[in-house]
Amino acid sequence: MISLKRNSKGELVDAKGVRSRESSIYLPNQTEDFKISRSKFTDFLLCKKCFYLDRVKGLASPGMPGWSLNETTDILLKKE
């Protein structure tokens, strides 16, 4: 199954699988504290390797597949 990524306008965009925001990637020997959210700390406790790939290597985990059937049905019903 392919995970499709959409922008804020709902248009399909290429899913690169790599984080683009520099502040979300840990860099060794950085002078500032590296801040993470509670959910990322929970991710660390659940799977240290997944956390490492996400925050150090910058690989974004695949998202949940969209609800395309539900969304399409909703759009069609709203048109009628």
Short mmCIF file of C-alpha atoms in Angstrom, two decimals, residues 4-36:
data_model
loop_
_atom_site.label_atom_id
_atom_site.label_comp_id
_atom_site.label_asym_id
_atom_site.label_seq_id
_atom_site.Cartn_x
_atom_site.Cartn_y
_atom_site.Cartn_z
CA LEU A 4 0.06 9.51 -0.25
CA LYS A 5 1.00 12.90 1.09
CA ARG A 6 -1.11 16.02 0.59
CA ASN A 7 -0.30 19.69 1.10
CA SER A 8 -2.49 22.21 2.95
CA LYS A 9 -4.67 22.65 -0.16
CA GLY A 10 -5.34 18.91 -0.38
CA GLU A 11 -3.22 18.45 -3.51
CA LEU A 12 -1.02 15.37 -3.83
CA VAL A 13 2.69 16.01 -3.37
CA ASP A 14 5.70 13.72 -3.61
CA ALA A 15 6.41 12.01 -0.29
CA LYS A 16 10.18 12.21 0.18
CA GLY A 17 10.32 10.33 3.49
CA VAL A 18 12.93 12.75 4.85
CA ARG A 19 12.37 15.48 7.42
CA SER A 20 12.93 18.98 6.07
CA ARG A 21 12.76 21.02 9.28
CA GLU A 22 16.27 21.36 10.71
CA SER A 23 15.06 21.89 14.29
CA SER A 24 13.48 18.41 14.36
CA ILE A 25 16.77 16.63 13.61
CA TYR A 26 19.36 16.04 16.33
CA LEU A 27 22.90 17.09 15.46
CA PRO A 28 25.82 15.80 17.57
CA ASN A 29 27.77 18.47 19.48
CA GLN A 30 25.08 21.10 19.03
CA THR A 31 25.19 23.95 21.55
CA GLU A 32 21.43 24.32 22.08
CA ASP A 33 19.29 21.85 24.00
CA PHE A 34 17.41 19.40 21.79
CA LYS A 35 13.73 19.60 22.66
CA ILE A 36 11.27 16.78 22.08
#
